[in-house]
Short mmCIF file of C-alpha atoms in Angstrom, two decimals:
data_model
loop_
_atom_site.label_atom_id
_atom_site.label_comp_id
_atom_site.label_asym_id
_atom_site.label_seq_id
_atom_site.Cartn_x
_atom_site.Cartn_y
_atom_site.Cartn_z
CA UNK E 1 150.21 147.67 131.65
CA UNK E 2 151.57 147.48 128.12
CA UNK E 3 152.69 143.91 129.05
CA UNK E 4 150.04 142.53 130.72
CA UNK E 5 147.36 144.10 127.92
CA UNK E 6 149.52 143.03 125.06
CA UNK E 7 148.22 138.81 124.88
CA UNK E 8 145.24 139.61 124.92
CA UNK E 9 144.55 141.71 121.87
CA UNK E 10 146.60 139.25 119.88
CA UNK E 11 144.68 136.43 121.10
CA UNK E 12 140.96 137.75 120.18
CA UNK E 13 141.72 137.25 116.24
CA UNK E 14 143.15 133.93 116.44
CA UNK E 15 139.99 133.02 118.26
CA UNK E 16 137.89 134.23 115.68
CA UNK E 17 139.69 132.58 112.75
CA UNK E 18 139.19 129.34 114.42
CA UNK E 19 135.31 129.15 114.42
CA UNK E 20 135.04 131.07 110.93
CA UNK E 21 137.28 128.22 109.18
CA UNK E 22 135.40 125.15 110.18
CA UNK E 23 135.21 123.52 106.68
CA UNK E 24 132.42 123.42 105.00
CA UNK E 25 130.93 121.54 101.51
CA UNK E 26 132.27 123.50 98.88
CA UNK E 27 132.04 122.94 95.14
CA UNK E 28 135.79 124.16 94.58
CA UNK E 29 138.98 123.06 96.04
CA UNK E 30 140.21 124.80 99.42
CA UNK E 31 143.02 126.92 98.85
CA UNK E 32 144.94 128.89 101.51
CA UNK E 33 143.50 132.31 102.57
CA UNK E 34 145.62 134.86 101.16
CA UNK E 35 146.08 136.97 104.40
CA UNK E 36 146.72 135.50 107.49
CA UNK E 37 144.97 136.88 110.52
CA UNK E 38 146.78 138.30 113.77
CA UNK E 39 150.14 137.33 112.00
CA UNK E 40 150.45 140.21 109.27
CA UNK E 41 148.13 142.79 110.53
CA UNK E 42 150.06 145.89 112.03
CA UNK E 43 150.24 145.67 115.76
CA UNK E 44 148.15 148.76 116.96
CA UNK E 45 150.22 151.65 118.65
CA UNK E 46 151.80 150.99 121.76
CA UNK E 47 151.29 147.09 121.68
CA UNK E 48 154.20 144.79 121.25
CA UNK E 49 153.50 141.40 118.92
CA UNK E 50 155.37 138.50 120.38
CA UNK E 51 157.62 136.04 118.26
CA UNK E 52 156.25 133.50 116.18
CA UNK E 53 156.93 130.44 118.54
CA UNK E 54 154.87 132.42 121.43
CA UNK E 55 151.66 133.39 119.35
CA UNK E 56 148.99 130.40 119.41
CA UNK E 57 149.49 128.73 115.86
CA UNK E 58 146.93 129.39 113.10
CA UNK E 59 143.82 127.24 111.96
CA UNK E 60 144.36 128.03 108.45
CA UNK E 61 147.83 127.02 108.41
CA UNK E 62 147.50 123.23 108.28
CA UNK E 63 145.12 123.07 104.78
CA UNK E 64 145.62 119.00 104.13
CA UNK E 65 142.69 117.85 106.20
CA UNK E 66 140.04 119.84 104.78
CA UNK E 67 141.30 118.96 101.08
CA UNK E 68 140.97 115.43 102.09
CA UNK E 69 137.56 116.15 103.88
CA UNK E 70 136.04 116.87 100.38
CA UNK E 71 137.92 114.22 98.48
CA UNK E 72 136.45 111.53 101.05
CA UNK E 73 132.86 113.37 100.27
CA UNK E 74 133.27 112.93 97.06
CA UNK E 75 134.53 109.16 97.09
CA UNK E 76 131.63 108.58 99.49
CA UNK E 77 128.81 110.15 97.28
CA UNK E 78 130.47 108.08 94.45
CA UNK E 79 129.69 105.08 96.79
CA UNK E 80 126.18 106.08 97.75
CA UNK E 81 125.33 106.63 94.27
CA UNK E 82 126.73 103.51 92.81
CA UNK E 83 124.53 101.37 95.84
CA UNK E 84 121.31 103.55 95.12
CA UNK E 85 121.29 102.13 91.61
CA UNK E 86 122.83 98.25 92.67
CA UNK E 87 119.85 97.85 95.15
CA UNK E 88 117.12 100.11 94.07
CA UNK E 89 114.80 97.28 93.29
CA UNK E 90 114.90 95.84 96.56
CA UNK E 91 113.16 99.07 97.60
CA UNK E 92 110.85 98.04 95.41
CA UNK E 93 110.71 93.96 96.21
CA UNK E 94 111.35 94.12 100.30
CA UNK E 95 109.40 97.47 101.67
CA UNK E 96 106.72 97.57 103.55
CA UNK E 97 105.56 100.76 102.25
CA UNK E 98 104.19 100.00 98.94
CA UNK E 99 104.09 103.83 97.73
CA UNK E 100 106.75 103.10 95.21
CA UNK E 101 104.02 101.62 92.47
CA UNK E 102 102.90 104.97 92.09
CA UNK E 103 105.92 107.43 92.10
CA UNK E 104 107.33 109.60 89.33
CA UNK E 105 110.59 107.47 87.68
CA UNK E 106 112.39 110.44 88.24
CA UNK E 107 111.79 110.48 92.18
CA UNK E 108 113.91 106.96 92.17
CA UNK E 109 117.36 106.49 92.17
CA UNK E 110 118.72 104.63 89.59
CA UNK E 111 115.46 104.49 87.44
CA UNK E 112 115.31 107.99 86.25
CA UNK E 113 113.75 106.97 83.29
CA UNK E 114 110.51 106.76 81.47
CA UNK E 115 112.05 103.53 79.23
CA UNK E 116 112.48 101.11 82.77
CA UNK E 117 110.15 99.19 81.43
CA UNK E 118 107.82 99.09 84.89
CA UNK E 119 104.32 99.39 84.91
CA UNK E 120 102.03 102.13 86.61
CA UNK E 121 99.60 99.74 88.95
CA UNK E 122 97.69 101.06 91.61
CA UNK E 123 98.48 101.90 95.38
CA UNK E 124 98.87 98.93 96.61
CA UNK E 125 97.05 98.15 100.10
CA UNK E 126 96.69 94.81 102.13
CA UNK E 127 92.89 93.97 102.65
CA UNK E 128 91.40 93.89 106.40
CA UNK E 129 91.54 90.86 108.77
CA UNK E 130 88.72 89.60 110.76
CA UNK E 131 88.93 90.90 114.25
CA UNK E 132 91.38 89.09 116.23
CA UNK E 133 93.15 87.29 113.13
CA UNK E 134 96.99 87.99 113.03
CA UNK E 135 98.68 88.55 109.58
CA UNK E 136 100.23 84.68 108.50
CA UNK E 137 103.52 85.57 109.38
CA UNK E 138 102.89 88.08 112.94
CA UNK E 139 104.00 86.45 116.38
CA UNK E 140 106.52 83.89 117.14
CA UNK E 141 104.84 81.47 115.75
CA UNK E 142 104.39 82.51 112.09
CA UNK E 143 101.23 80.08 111.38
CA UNK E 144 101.47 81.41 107.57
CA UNK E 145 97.45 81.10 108.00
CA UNK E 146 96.10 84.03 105.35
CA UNK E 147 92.61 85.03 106.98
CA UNK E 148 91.99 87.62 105.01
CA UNK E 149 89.81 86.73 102.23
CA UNK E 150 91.95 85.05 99.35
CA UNK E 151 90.67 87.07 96.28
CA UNK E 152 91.63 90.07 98.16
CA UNK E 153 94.96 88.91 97.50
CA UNK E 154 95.13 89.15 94.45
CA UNK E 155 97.63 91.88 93.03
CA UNK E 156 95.71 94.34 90.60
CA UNK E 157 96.03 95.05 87.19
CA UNK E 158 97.77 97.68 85.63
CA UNK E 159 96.95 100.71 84.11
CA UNK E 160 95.79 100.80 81.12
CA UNK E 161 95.69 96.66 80.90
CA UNK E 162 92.35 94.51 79.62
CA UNK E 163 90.67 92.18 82.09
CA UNK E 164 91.16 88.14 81.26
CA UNK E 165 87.34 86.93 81.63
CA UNK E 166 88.05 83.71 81.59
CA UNK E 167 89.94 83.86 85.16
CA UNK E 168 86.80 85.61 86.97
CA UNK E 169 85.63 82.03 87.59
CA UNK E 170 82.47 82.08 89.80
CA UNK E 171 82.11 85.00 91.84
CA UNK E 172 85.88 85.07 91.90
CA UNK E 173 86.69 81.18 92.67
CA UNK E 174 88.08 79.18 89.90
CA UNK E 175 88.00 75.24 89.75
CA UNK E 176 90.45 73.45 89.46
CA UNK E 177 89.71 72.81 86.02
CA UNK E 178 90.15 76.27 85.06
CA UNK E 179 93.70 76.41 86.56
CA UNK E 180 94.56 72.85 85.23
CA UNK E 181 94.16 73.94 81.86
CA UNK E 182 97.36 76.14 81.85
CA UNK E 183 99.53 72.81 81.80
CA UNK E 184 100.80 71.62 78.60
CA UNK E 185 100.49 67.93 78.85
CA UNK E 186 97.37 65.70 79.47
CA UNK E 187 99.28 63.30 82.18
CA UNK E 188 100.46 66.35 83.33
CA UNK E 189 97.14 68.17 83.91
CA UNK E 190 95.95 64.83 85.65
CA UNK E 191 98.70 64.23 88.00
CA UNK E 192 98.72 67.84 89.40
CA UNK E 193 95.18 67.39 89.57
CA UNK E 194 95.74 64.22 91.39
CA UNK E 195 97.87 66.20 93.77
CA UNK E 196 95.38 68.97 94.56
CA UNK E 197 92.91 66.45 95.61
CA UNK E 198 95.78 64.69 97.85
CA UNK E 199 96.88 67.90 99.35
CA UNK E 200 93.45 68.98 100.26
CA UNK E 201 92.99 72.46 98.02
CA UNK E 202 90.44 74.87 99.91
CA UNK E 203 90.06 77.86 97.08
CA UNK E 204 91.36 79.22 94.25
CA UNK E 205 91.68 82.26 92.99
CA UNK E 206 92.81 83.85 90.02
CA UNK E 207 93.01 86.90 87.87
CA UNK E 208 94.95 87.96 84.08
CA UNK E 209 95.23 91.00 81.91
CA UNK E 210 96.74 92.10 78.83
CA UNK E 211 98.45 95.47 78.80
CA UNK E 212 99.00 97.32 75.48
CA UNK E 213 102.75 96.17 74.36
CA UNK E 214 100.26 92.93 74.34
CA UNK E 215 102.26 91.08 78.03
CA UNK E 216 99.62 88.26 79.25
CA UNK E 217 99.55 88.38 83.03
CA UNK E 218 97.91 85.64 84.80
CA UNK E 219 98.37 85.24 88.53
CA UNK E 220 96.70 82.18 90.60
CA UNK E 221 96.42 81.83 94.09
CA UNK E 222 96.02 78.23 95.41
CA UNK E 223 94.97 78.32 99.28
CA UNK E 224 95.23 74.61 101.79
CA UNK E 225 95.11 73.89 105.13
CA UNK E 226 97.94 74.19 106.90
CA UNK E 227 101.64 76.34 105.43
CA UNK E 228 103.36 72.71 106.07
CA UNK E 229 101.15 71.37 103.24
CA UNK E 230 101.99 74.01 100.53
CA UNK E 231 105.15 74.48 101.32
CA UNK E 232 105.85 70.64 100.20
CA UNK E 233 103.36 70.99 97.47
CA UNK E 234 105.35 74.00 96.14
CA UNK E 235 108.78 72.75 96.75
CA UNK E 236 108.91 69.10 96.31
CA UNK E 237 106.51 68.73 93.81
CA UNK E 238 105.41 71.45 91.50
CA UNK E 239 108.81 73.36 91.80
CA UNK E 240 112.36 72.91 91.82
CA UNK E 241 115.65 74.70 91.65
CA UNK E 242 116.57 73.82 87.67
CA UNK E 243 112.81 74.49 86.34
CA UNK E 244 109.32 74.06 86.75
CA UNK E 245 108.29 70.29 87.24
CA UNK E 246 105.20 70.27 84.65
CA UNK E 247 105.52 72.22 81.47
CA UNK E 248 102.82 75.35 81.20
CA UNK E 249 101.24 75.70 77.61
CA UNK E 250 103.82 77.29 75.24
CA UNK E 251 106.65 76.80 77.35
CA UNK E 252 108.25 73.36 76.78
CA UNK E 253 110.94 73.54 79.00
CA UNK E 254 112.17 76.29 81.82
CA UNK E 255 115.45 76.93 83.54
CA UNK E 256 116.32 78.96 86.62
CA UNK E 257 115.96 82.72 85.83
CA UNK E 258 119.30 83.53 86.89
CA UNK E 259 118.96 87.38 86.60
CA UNK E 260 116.26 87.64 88.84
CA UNK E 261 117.13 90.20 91.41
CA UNK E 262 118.41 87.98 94.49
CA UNK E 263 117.54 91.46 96.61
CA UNK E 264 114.50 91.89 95.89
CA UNK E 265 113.48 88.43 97.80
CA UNK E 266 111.02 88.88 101.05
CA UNK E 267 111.43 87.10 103.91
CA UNK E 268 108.76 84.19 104.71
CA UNK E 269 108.12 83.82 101.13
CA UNK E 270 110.44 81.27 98.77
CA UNK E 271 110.32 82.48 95.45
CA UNK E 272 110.59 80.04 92.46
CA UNK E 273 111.60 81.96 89.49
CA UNK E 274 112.17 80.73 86.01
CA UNK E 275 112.24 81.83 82.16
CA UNK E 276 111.47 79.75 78.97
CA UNK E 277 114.76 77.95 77.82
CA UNK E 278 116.23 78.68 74.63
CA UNK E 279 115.05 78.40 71.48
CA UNK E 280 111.65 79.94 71.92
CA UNK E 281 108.71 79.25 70.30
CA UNK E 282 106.06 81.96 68.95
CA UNK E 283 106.06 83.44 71.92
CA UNK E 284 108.05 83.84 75.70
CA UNK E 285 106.96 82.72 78.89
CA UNK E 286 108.00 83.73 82.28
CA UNK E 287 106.40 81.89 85.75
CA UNK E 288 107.49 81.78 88.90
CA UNK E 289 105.68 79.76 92.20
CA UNK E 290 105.42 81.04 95.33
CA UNK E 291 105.45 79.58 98.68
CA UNK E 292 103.99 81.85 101.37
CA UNK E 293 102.60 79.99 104.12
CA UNK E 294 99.17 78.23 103.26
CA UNK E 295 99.11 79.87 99.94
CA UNK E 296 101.24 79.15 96.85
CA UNK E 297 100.64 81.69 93.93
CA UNK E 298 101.63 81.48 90.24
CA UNK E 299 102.69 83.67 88.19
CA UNK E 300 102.73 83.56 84.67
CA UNK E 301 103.57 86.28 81.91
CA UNK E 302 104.12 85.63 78.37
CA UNK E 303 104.83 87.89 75.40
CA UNK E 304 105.58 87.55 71.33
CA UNK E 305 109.21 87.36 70.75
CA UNK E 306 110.65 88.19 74.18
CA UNK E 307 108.96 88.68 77.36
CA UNK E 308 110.48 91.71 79.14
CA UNK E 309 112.52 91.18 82.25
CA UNK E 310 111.56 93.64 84.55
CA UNK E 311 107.54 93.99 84.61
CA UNK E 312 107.60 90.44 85.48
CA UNK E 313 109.90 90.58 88.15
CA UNK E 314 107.56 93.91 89.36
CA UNK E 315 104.57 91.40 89.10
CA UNK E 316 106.15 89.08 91.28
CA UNK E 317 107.28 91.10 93.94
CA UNK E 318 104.33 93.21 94.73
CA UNK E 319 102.08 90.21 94.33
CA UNK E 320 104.78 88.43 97.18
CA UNK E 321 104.12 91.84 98.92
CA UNK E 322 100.67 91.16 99.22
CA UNK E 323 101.18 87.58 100.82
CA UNK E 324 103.68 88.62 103.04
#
């Protein structure tokens, strides 16, 4: 009896020890228990404890794997935290959900802080289409038809910012006087004139602020026929990769904004992005076109000095959000 009673008493704590020392997240180091279960404890009366090689071997012996358990946790949360912050703003330019306009700083990664420089706009919500109408870029074929009503388009304006009355236009519509204005040059203002007339322009739309740091905004929205017809308008003629083709007022020449977050780009929508070339005059100007189907938009933001970075690029990618 002795024999036949004596494995199994020694077995039960082993047993034990092997589903209490499945490691777990700790905040210190794992260090070797100090007593060893079934190996030191006194054999009870009676019982005899068999060698060493016989008795099934510890769980706590071997302690290297769950040392290098938590090291590899802590390399990968080094990792996780270091692409939070490299591609945060592409949660911002590529999501559907556009929830992150209004969210605390402090409730994203990487911009816990109330000096980002972003603004506080409004939920941001696409506007119905008619019955039947697919989105511009729904199906296989991807018309890039908008049939939702252009001026519904239009991204809003920030908190706290002052309307531009002179974009309202006429119940919302702006000629195409209105939006040539914005060019620099005479021959310039008449030869992309000339091409609006060529490449058939249906409506435009338009809307500007100012916001208190004193940032112009002014967004237009330029609406045609068919995506194949803006998207050569936009690419071939009023756009390029080095800079913008015709010079806006107070910005001479433009280069390639080169720090322009490449991740934050949508798909369906080619993004023309430049800044005011060096040296400046009274003030800095930031545009960028946009190609999304039958629409092209432009975006324009200028400020005394130096025009910040980032609530441009915020401008433009919820406004590409809304013609995506």
């Amino acid at each position: 009896m002795t024999e036949q009673t004596t494995p199994v008493d020694d077995t039960r704590p082993a047993e034990d020890t092997t589903s209490a020392f499945v490691p777990q997240p700790r905040s210190e180091p794992l260090t070797p228990t100090a007593t060893e279960p079934a190996a030191t404890e006194p054999a009870a009366p009676g019982f005899v404890v068999p060698p060493p090689p016989v008795a099934p071997p510890l769980v706590g012996e071997p302690q290297e794997p769950p040392v290098k358990v938590k090291k590899d946790r802590r390399v990968l949360r080094a990792v996780l935290r270091w692409t939070a912050a490299t591609v945060v703003f592409a949660a911002v330019g590529a999501s559907a959900a556009y929830g992150i306009t209004r969210m605390e700083r402090t409730d994203v990664p990487g911009l816990a802080t109330e000096a980002d420089g972003r603004w506080d706009y409004p939920a941001i919500t696409k506007p119905p289409l008619p019955s039947g109408s697919p989105g511009p870029f729904a199906g296989a074929d991807k018309s890039g038809v908008h049939s939702a009503d252009l001026r519904a388009l239009l991204l809003p304006a920030p908190k706290g910012a002052k309307a531009d009355a002179s974009l309202r236009g006429d119940d919302g519509w702006l000629s195409s006087k209105a939006f040539l204005s914005q060019y620099a040059e005479k021959v310039d203002r008449e030869t992309v004139g000339q091409m609006l007339t060529d490449y058939a322009v249906r409506h435009i739309a338009a809307r500007g602020w100012t916001t208190p740091d004193g940032t112009r905004t002014r967004i237009y929205l330029l609406q045609f026929d068919t995506a194949a017809v803006a998207e050569e308008l936009a690419s071939t003629k009023l756009a390029n990769y080095g800079g913008a083709q015709y010079a806006l007022t107070g910005a001479a020449t433009t280069e390639r904004d080169e720090h322009f977050p490449a991740a934050s780009e949508i798909d369906d929508i080619t993004r023309f992005a430049y800044t005011e070339s060096k040296p400046y005059g009274p003030e800095q100007v930031r545009e960028a076109y946009l190609s999304a189907g039958d629409t092209i938009a432009l975006v324009v933001q200028s400020h005394k000095g130096t025009a910040p970075a980032v609530p441009f690029q915020q401008t433009v990618v919820l406004q590409s959000q809304l013609l995506d």
